[in-house]
Amino acid sequence: MHYAVVRSLICVSILGIFFSCASSPSSSTEESGTVERFGAGGIEEESTNPANRPATEKKAAPPAGIKKLKTSEALAQATIAEADMENAISSLSFQVALASFDRAAYHLSTVTSAAERLSALRARMESVLDQLSMEVLSAPSETVSGKAFKKDFIARLVHTSDSGAITVQNTPCVVVYPFVGEDGTPGTKMEHVVTDANGQVRFTAPVPSQTGKNKLYIACALTSDDPVIKESLTARRESGRLSVSFTHAVGTAQRSVPTTISILDFNQTGAPIKSSNPSATTLLKPLVQRGFTRIGMADFPNQLASGDEAALIRAATAQFGTAVQRFIYGTVRIESLAQGEDQLWSCALVAQISVWDFSKGQKVLSLSLRQSEAGPTAARAIDSARKKLAGEVLVDSLVFGL
């Protein structure tokens, strides 16, 4: 789903902060950079593979204020905490249940003879977590820079049992969304929230100031001090069981800028195709469908074939004058074309595309794209790769990059 991205976006610790949030719908915001992992208690860079962990790490960590007791006292305290845990589970107060679980697990971990009981307690908590899931309720469509999304991003936390599905309120969650810093550097922000009376997290995204196609995440932020359950919570978020992702798509608002496209294609022998413009033609129609107006094509095969970019810009300036502001140009080459054992042909195309702004006198975008597709014939494979590369991938790169 989105495992690697979830790992890389979450930056700040969520441990402990949610008890202060649990009784109020207020939220807090934190900026973040790149980290290794979205863990149960914040940043975790160590491996989740139990084989890579020392055996002592499986011992429960003591919750705050808990002291080690004599065996009989430890077992008695564990029994009390287990009862508190079950009461909290019955009332769907899962963070409270986890806090009670942590106390019980710690006390049991101090008693050698209680290993099986601790294992059973962890299995019980795993079964409880198995009944929790997050789902998307509402996802806004693409907007443009400087304009708010038309709808909120909405997710819901659900508890499912034999008696049916029930929404879970007053549970800590986080929202991680794209933002652009004051210096123009893209990054992410995290907001701490709790589910409302309908088990929902409703997030109104800030008005975007920059184009881009990114991800927004809403994740259940339940926490535990116990290493086994901590790992379990992390895995559930990373797998999408306790998190959901949305596309945060912000296209360019500059779609009426006078634009010309000039792309030179090369055939399988490496020779330039000067008799037609297959990639430019493939690109033009979907750009028009996406709202680009005052856009057309021009030919500069000799300059593009030579690779002399300065000569190309001079020729384009001389031809367009002030009638064109944006110039999309580049090359598309066949990197590989081969027939496999299954008799299908496979083609890989490589595109080098730039965008020049004549009003600024500078290049405003540079793209290197590669696309592979297969087909029953060499020609069909090339055509499929071109349609995907120029008709879809490049279109999105321009819409969300300009």
XYZ file of C-alpha atoms in Angstrom, residues 148-339:
192
model
C -8.432 25.316 -1.077
C -9.540 21.710 -1.489
C -13.307 21.524 -1.977
C -13.751 18.846 0.709
C -12.075 17.727 3.917
C -9.923 14.633 4.232
C -11.972 12.302 6.452
C -11.084 8.922 7.987
C -12.898 6.759 10.531
C -11.710 4.333 13.224
C -13.851 1.194 13.482
C -14.059 -1.682 15.973
C -15.416 -4.859 14.399
C -16.583 -7.854 16.418
C -19.086 -10.683 16.087
C -21.830 -8.246 17.035
C -20.971 -5.854 14.212
C -18.943 -2.721 13.510
C -18.870 0.237 15.899
C -17.044 3.537 15.432
C -14.455 4.388 18.074
C -14.410 7.882 19.539
C -11.925 9.810 21.666
C -8.888 7.894 20.350
C -5.535 9.551 19.550
C -4.595 9.923 15.901
C -2.139 11.904 13.813
C -2.484 13.646 10.465
C 0.648 14.044 8.348
C 0.361 16.352 5.372
C 2.596 18.175 2.849
C 3.597 21.765 3.427
C 6.068 24.276 2.014
C 8.413 26.157 4.329
C 9.058 29.883 4.244
C 12.168 29.261 2.146
C 10.152 27.263 -0.391
C 11.445 23.892 0.786
C 8.796 21.148 0.742
C 8.316 19.077 3.885
C 5.585 17.629 6.090
C 3.642 18.663 9.166
C 2.010 16.488 11.794
C -1.128 17.348 13.747
C -2.227 15.429 16.839
C -5.986 14.893 16.924
C -8.571 12.548 18.454
C -11.524 10.817 16.836
C -14.815 12.644 17.335
C -18.162 11.323 18.577
C -18.623 9.553 15.221
C -15.190 7.958 15.315
C -13.996 10.337 12.613
C -10.935 12.445 11.985
C -11.891 15.352 9.737
C -8.959 17.374 8.419
C -9.244 20.657 6.538
C -5.968 21.003 4.661
C -4.316 24.427 4.489
C -4.603 26.239 1.169
C -1.656 24.887 -0.861
C 0.880 27.404 -2.108
C 2.853 25.057 -4.359
C 2.050 22.388 -6.930
C 2.766 18.728 -6.278
C 1.255 15.267 -6.109
C 1.938 13.938 -2.627
C 0.371 11.845 0.122
C -1.592 12.813 3.216
C -1.862 10.249 6.020
C -4.224 9.787 8.934
C -3.099 7.158 11.434
C -4.351 5.786 14.719
C -1.699 6.699 17.291
C -2.301 4.190 20.080
C 0.888 3.599 22.091
C 2.427 0.937 24.313
C 5.620 0.544 26.335
C 5.627 -3.201 25.786
C 8.117 -4.075 22.975
C 5.931 -6.784 21.442
C 2.771 -4.675 21.277
C 4.803 -1.639 20.292
C 6.065 -3.557 17.251
C 2.555 -4.755 16.511
C 1.149 -1.225 16.511
C 3.939 -0.077 14.211
C 3.324 -2.935 11.774
C -0.415 -2.244 11.739
C 0.163 1.398 10.832
C 2.704 0.587 8.167
C 0.483 -2.072 6.590
C -2.485 0.297 6.386
C -4.526 -1.516 9.023
C -4.357 1.425 11.449
C -3.683 4.149 8.880
C -5.067 5.451 5.613
C -3.462 7.459 2.826
C -4.932 10.091 0.538
C -3.634 11.686 -2.631
C -2.832 15.335 -1.933
C -2.880 16.635 -5.521
C -2.185 20.292 -6.298
C -1.986 21.135 -9.987
C -0.692 24.270 -11.652
C -3.062 27.205 -11.956
C -0.991 28.512 -14.886
C -2.822 26.623 -17.655
C -3.627 29.565 -19.892
C -0.004 30.598 -20.396
C 0.840 30.579 -24.156
C 2.760 27.316 -24.608
C 4.513 25.441 -27.417
C 5.712 21.824 -27.414
C 8.687 20.516 -29.405
C 9.799 16.944 -28.719
C 12.093 14.952 -31.008
C 11.697 11.165 -31.107
C 14.415 8.675 -32.049
C 13.837 5.239 -33.590
C 15.315 1.892 -32.522
C 18.489 2.521 -34.540
C 19.060 5.804 -32.749
C 18.156 7.985 -35.716
C 15.941 11.049 -35.183
C 12.382 10.866 -36.524
C 11.979 14.146 -38.403
C 8.891 13.253 -40.396
C 6.464 13.180 -37.463
C 6.051 14.177 -33.815
C 4.572 11.108 -32.069
C 5.462 12.040 -28.486
C 4.526 15.716 -28.810
C 1.214 14.730 -30.413
C 0.586 12.162 -27.662
C 1.281 14.823 -25.016
C -0.811 17.623 -26.498
C -4.315 16.129 -26.312
C -4.330 15.162 -22.588
C -2.850 18.555 -21.655
C -5.769 20.213 -23.419
C -8.134 17.840 -21.612
C -6.554 18.893 -18.312
C -7.363 22.549 -18.998
C -4.298 23.854 -20.851
C -5.293 26.482 -23.413
C -3.327 28.497 -25.978
C -1.042 25.516 -26.523
C 0.397 24.048 -29.729
C 3.429 22.395 -31.319
C 6.532 23.514 -33.209
C 9.440 21.750 -34.951
C 13.107 22.189 -34.073
C 14.495 18.790 -35.102
C 18.024 19.899 -35.989
C 18.623 21.804 -32.766
C 17.137 19.021 -30.626
C 19.134 16.353 -32.477
C 22.372 18.270 -31.958
C 21.801 18.628 -28.231
C 22.754 22.306 -28.410
C 20.258 23.764 -25.963
C 21.466 27.343 -26.351
C 20.980 27.140 -30.125
C 17.504 25.702 -29.571
C 16.452 28.562 -27.288
C 17.825 31.130 -29.735
C 15.904 29.540 -32.611
C 12.714 29.344 -30.563
C 13.052 32.968 -29.442
C 13.517 34.105 -33.009
C 10.485 32.131 -34.201
C 8.049 32.872 -31.376
C 8.903 36.447 -30.486
C 6.579 37.444 -27.642
C 3.732 35.160 -28.736
C 4.897 32.244 -26.568
C 5.837 32.305 -22.881
C 6.322 28.622 -22.049
C 8.388 26.217 -24.179
C 8.204 22.475 -23.477
C 10.993 20.666 -25.315
C 13.170 17.585 -25.238
C 13.840 14.141 -26.645
C 12.402 10.634 -26.361
C 14.743 7.740 -27.127
C 14.330 3.974 -27.256
C 16.580 2.626 -24.523
C 15.817 -1.028 -25.223
C 13.600 -3.097 -27.497
C 13.656 -6.895 -27.251
C 11.473 -9.956 -27.638
